[in-house]
Short mmCIF file of C-alpha atoms and ligand atoms in Angstrom, two decimals:
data_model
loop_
_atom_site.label_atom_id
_atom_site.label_comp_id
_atom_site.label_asym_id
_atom_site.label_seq_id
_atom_site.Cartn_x
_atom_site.Cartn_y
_atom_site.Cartn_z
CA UNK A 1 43.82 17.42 -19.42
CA UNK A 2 40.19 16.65 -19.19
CA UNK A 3 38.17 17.05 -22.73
CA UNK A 4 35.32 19.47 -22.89
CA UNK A 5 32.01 17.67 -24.06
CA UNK A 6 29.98 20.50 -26.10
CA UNK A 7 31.45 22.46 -23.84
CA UNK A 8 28.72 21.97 -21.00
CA UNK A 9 31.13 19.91 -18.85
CA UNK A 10 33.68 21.00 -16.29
CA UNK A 11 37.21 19.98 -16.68
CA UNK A 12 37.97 16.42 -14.31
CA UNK A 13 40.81 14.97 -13.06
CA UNK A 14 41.26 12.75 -16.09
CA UNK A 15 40.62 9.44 -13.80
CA UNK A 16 36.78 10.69 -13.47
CA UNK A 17 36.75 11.51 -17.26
CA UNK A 18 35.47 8.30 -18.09
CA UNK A 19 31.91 6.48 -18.07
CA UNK A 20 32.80 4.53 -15.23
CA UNK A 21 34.07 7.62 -13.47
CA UNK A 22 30.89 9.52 -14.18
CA UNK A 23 28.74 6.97 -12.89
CA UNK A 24 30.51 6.58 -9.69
CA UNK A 25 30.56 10.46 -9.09
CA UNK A 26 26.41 9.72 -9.90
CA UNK A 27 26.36 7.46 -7.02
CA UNK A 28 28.28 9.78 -4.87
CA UNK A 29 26.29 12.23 -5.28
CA UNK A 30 23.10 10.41 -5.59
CA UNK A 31 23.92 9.70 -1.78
CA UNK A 32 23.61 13.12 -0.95
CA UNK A 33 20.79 14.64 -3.03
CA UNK A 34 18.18 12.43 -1.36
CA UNK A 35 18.98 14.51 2.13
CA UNK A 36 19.95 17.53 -0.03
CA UNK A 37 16.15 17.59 -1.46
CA UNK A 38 16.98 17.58 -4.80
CA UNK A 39 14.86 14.36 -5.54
CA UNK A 40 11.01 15.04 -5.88
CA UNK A 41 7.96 13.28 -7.68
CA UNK A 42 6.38 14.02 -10.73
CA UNK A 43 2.95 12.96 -11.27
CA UNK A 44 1.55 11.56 -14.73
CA UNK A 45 -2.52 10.76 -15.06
CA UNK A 46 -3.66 7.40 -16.18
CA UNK A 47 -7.09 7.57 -18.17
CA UNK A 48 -9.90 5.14 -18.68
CA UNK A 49 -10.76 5.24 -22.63
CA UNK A 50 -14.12 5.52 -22.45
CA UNK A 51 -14.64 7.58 -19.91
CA UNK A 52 -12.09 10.19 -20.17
CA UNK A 53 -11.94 9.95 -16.41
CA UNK A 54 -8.46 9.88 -14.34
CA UNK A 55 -8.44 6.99 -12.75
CA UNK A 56 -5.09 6.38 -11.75
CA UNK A 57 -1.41 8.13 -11.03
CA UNK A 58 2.03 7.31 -11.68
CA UNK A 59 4.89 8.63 -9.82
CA UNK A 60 8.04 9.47 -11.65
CA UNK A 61 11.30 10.56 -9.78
CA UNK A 62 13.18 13.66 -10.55
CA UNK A 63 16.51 14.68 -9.75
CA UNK A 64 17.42 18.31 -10.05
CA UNK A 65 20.47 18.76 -9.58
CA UNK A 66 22.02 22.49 -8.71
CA UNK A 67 24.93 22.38 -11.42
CA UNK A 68 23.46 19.90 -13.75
CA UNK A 69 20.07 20.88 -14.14
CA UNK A 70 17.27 17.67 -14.50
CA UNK A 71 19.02 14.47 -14.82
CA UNK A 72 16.71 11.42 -16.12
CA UNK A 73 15.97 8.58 -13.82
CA UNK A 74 16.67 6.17 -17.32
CA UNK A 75 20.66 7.57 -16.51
CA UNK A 76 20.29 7.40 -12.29
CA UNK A 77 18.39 4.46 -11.69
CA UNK A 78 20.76 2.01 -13.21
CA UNK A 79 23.12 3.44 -11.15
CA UNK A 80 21.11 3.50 -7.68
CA UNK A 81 20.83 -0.10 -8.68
CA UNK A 82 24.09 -0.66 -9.06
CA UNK A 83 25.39 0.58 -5.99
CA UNK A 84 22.13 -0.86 -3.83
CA UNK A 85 21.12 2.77 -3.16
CA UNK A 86 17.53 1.94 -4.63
CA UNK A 87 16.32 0.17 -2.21
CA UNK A 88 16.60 3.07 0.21
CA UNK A 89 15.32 5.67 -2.48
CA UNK A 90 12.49 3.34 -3.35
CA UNK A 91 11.06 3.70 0.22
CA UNK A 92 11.33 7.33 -0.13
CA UNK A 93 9.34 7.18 -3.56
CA UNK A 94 6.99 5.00 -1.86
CA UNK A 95 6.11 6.69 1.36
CA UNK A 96 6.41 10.21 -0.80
CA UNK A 97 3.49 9.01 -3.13
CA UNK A 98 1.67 6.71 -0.97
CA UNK A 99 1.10 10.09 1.13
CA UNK A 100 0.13 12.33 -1.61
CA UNK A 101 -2.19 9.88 -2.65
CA UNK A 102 -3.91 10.22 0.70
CA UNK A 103 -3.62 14.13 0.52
CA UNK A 104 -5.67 14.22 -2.86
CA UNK A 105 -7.97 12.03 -1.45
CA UNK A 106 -8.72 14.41 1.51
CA UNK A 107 -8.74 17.29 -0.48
CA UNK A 108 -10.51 16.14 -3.71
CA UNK A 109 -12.73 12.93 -2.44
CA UNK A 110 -14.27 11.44 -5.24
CA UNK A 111 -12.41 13.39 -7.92
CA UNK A 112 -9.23 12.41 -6.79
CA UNK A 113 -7.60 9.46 -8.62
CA UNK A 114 -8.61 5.99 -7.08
CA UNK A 115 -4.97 4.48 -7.60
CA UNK A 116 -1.27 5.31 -7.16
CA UNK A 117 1.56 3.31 -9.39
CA UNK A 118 4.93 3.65 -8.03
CA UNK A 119 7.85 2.03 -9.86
CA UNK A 120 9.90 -0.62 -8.17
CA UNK A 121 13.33 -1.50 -9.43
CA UNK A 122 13.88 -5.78 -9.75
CA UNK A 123 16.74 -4.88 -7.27
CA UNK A 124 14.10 -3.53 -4.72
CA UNK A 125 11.53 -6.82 -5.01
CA UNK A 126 14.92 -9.21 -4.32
CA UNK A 127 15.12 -7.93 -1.59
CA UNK A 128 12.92 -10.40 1.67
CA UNK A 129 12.29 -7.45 3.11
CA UNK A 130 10.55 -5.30 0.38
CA UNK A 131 6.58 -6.69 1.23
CA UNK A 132 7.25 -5.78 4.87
CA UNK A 133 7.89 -1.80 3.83
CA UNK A 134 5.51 -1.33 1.63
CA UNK A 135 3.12 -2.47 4.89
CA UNK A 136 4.76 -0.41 6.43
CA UNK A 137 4.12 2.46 3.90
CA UNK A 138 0.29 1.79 4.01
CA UNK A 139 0.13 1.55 7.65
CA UNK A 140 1.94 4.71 8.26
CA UNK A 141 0.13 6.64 5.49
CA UNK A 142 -3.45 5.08 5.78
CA UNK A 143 -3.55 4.41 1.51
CA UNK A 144 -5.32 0.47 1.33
CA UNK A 145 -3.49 -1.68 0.07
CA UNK A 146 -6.22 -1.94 -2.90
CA UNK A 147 -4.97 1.57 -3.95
CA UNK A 148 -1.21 0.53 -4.31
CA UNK A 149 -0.08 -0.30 -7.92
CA UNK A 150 3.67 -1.61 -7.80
CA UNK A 151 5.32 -1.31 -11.76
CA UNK A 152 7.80 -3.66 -12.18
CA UNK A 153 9.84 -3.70 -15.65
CA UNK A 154 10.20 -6.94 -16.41
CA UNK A 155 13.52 -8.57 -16.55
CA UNK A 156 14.85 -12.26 -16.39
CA UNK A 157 15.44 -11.42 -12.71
CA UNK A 158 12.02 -12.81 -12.03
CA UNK A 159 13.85 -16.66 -12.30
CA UNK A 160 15.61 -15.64 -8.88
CA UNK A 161 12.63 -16.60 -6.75
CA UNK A 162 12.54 -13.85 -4.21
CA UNK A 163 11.66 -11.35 -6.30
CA UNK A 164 8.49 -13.82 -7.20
CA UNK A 165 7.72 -14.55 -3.10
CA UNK A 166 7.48 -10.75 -3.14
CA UNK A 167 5.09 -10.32 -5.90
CA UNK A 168 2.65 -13.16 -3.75
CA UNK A 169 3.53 -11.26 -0.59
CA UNK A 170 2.30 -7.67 -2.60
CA UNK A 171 -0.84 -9.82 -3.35
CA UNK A 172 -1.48 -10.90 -0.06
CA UNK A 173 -1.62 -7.68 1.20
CA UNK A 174 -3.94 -6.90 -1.49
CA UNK A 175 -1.61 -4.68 -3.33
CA UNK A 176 -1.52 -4.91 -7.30
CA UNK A 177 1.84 -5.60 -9.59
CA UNK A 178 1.56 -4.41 -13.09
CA UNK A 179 4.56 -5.52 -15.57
CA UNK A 180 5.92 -2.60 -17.43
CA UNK A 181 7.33 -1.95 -20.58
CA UNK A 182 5.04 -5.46 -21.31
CA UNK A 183 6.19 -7.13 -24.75
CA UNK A 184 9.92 -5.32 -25.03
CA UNK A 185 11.80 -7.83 -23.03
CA UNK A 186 12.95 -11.50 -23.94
CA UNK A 187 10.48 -13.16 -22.04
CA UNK A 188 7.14 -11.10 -21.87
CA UNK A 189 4.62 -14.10 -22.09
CA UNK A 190 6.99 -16.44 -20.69
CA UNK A 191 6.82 -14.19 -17.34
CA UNK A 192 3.08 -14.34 -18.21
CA UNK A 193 2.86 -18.10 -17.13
CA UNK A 194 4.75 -18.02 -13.92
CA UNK A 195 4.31 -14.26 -12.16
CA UNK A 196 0.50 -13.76 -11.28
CA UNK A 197 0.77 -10.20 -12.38
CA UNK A 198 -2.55 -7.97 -12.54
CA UNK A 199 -1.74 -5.09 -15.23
CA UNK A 200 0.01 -5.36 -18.45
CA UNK A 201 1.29 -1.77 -19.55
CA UNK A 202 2.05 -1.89 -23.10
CA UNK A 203 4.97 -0.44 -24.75
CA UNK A 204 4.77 2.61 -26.65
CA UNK A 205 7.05 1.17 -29.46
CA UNK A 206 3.42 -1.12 -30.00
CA UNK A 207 1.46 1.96 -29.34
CA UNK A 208 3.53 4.69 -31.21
CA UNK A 209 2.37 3.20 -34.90
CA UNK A 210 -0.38 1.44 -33.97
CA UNK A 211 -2.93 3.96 -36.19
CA UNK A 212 -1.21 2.27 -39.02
CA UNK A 213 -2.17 -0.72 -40.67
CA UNK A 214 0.82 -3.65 -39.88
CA UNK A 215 2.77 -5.35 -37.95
CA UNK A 216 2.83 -3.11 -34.63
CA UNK A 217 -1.60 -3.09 -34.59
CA UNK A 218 -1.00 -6.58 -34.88
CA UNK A 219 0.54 -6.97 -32.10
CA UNK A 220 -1.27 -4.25 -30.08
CA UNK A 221 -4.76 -6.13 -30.74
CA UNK A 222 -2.86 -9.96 -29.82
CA UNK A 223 -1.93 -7.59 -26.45
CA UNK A 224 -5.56 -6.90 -25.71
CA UNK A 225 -6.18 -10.42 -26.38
CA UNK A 226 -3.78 -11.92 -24.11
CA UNK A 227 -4.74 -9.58 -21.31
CA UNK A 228 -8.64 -10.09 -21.62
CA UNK A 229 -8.48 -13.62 -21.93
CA UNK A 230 -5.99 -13.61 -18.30
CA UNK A 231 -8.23 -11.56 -17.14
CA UNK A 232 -5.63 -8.54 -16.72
CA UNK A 233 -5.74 -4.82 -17.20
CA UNK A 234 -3.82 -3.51 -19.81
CA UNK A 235 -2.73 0.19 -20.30
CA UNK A 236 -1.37 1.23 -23.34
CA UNK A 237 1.61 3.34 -22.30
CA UNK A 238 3.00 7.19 -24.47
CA UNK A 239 -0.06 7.73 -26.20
CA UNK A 240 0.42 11.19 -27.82
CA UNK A 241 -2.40 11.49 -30.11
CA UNK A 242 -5.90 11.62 -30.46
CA UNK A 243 -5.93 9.43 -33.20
CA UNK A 244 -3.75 6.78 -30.84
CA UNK A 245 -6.37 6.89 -28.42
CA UNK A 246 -9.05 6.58 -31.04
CA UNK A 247 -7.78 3.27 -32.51
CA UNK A 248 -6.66 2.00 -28.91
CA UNK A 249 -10.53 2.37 -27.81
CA UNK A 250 -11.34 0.68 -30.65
CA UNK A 251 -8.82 -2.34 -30.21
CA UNK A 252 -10.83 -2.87 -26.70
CA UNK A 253 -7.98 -0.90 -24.62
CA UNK A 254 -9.58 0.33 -21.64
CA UNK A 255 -6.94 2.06 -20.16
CA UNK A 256 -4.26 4.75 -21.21
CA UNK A 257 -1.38 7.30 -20.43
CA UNK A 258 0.55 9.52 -22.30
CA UNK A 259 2.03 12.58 -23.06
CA UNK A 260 -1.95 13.48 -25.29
CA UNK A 261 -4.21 13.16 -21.71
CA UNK A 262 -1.05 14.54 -19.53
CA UNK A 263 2.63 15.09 -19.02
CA UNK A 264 4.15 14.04 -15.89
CA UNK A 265 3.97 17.52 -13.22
CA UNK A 266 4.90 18.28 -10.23
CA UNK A 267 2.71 19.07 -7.34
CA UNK A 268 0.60 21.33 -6.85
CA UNK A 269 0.16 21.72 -10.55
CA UNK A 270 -1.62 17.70 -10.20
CA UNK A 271 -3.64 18.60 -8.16
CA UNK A 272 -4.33 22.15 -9.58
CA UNK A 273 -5.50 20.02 -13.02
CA UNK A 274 -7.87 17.91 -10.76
CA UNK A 275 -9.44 21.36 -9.36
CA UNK A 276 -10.16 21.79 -13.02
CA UNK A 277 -11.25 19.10 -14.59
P1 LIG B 1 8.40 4.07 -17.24
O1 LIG B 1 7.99 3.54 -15.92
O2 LIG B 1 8.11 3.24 -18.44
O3 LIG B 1 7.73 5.50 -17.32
C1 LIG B 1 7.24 6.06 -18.52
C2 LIG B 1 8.22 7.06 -19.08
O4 LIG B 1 7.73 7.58 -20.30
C3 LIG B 1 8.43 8.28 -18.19
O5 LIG B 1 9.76 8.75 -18.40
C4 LIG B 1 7.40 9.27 -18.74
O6 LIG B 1 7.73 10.61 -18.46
C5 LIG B 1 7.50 8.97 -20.22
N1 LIG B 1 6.26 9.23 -20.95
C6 LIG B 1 4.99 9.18 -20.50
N2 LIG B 1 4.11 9.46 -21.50
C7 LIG B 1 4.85 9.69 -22.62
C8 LIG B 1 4.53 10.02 -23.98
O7 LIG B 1 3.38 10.17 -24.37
N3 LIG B 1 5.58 10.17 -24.83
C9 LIG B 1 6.87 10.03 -24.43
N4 LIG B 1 7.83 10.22 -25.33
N5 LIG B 1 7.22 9.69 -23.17
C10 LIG B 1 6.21 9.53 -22.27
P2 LIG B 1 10.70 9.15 -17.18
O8 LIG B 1 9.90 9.88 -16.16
O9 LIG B 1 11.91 9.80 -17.76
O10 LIG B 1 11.11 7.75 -16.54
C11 LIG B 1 11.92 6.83 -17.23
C12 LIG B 1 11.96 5.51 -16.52
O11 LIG B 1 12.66 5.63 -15.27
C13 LIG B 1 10.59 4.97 -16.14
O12 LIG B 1 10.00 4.37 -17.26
C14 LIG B 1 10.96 3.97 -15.05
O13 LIG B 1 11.40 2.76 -15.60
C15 LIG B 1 12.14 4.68 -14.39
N6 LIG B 1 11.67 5.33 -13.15
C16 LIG B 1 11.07 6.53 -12.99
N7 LIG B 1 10.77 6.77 -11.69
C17 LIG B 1 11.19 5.68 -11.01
C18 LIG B 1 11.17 5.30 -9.61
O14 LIG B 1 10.66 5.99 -8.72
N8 LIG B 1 11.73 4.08 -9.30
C19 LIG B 1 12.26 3.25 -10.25
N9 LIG B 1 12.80 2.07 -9.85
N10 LIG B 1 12.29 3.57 -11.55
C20 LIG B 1 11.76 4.77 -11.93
CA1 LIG B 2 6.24 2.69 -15.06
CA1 LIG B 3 6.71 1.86 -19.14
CA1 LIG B 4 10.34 2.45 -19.45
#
């Protein structure tokens, strides 16, 4: 018989109580929620330091399901990447928050933020064809390409070659790449030197203890460094206090996001807070 997990879990067929059973019934029904409209956006502002200002947007994914409740893209990504299944819910992410972007700008103008970041999975940029739908995307939306972030967590992946093409092709249509998670993977500054990235969004592992003297301000301030001197833009990524933001303004950060200048919500609430602020 299938165990009960704290009791929150149905009873399986034993063959599906496993991990790998789990994540294929994911996948399954991954399939279906995109059609289903269980999948939606959430919205998260991006701040510049000294002014205080919204400048910028990421889009988040959400996937509510109707028996599970909210499952976390960290456990359903990995999967849609698994099973290819990214690469047609990235285009959905895309052309969801490309248009939004263009709806705030209609209804808001000036106040609206100037830039929309949309995650891409590694899986998604190996793929020739990527460049041609995020063109695709703009044309149909009307967001320039200027306006486009794409986040790209950076993995070893990048050796592959296509997935480097891709980031030139993003840059030829004027669209900007910014590495996430920067300085958590093997190879942060290695990447550096061979993938003409724009932004550099640093960890919050650097930024969660970065009001205390040692090792981790260390590193956030050799960040900065790095970035200026490249000529990149860095954001300093899960910023939750005030003193955080403090000392990151003071390190010459420029740009930040976190849970202290906004959560990630849903629209209309977004756009509510930009009616607001
Ligand atoms: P990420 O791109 O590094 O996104 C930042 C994550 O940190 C988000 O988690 C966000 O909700 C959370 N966060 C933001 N500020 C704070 C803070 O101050 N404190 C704390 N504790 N957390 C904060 P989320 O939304 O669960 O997303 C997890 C990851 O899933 C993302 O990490 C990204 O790698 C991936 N992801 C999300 N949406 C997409 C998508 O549309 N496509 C792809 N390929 N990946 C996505
Ligand atoms: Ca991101
Ligand atoms: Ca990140
Ligand atoms: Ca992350």
């Amino acid at each position: 018989a299938a165990k009960e997990r704290g009791g929150r879990h149905r009873a399986y067929t034993p063959d599906l109580d496993t991990r790998a059973g789990e994540q294929a019934r994911l996948a399954a029904e991954l399939r279906t929620a995109l059609e289903a409209g269980q999948l939606s956006l959430a919205y998260q502002p991006i701040v510049s330091l000294p002014e205080g200002r919204v400048v910028s947007v990421e889009a988040l994914l959400r996937w509510t399901h109707p028996e599970r409740g909210a499952i976390s893209p960290a456990e359903f990504i990995p999967v849609a990447e698994e099973t290819g299944l990214v690469v047609e819910l990235g285009a959905w992410v895309l052309r969801t928050a490309c248009a939004q972007a263009v709806t705030w700008r209609r209804a808001f103008g000036a106040t609206a933020p100037e830039r929309m970041s949309v995650n891409v999975s590694v899986r998604q940029l190996a793929e020739p064809t990527f460049a041609g739908v995020v063109a695709e995307v703009l044309a149909w939306t009307g967001l320039s390409a200027r306006d486009l972030i794409v986040e790209v967590t950076e993995t070893a992946v990048f050796d592959g070659g296509q997935a480097l093409r891709t980031v030139k092709a993003l840059h030829e249509l004027g669209v900007r790449v910014a590495l996430d998670d920067f300085g958590t993977g093997h190879s942060s500054l290695g990447l550096l030197q061979t993938v003409p990235v724009d932004i550099i969004k640093v960890d919050k592992s650097f930024v969660d203890r970065v009001t205390q003297a040692g090792r981790h301000a260390v590193i956030a301030t050799a960040l900065i460094q790095v970035s200026n001197g490249l000529g990149l833009t860095a954001v300093a990524e899960g910023v939750e206090t005030a003193d955080q933001a403090a000392e990151l303004h003071r390190l010459g950060y420029r740009f930040a996001q976190g849970y202290h200048f906004g959560k990630p919500v849903a629209e209309p609430d977004f756009g509510a807070a930009l009616t607001r602020a």
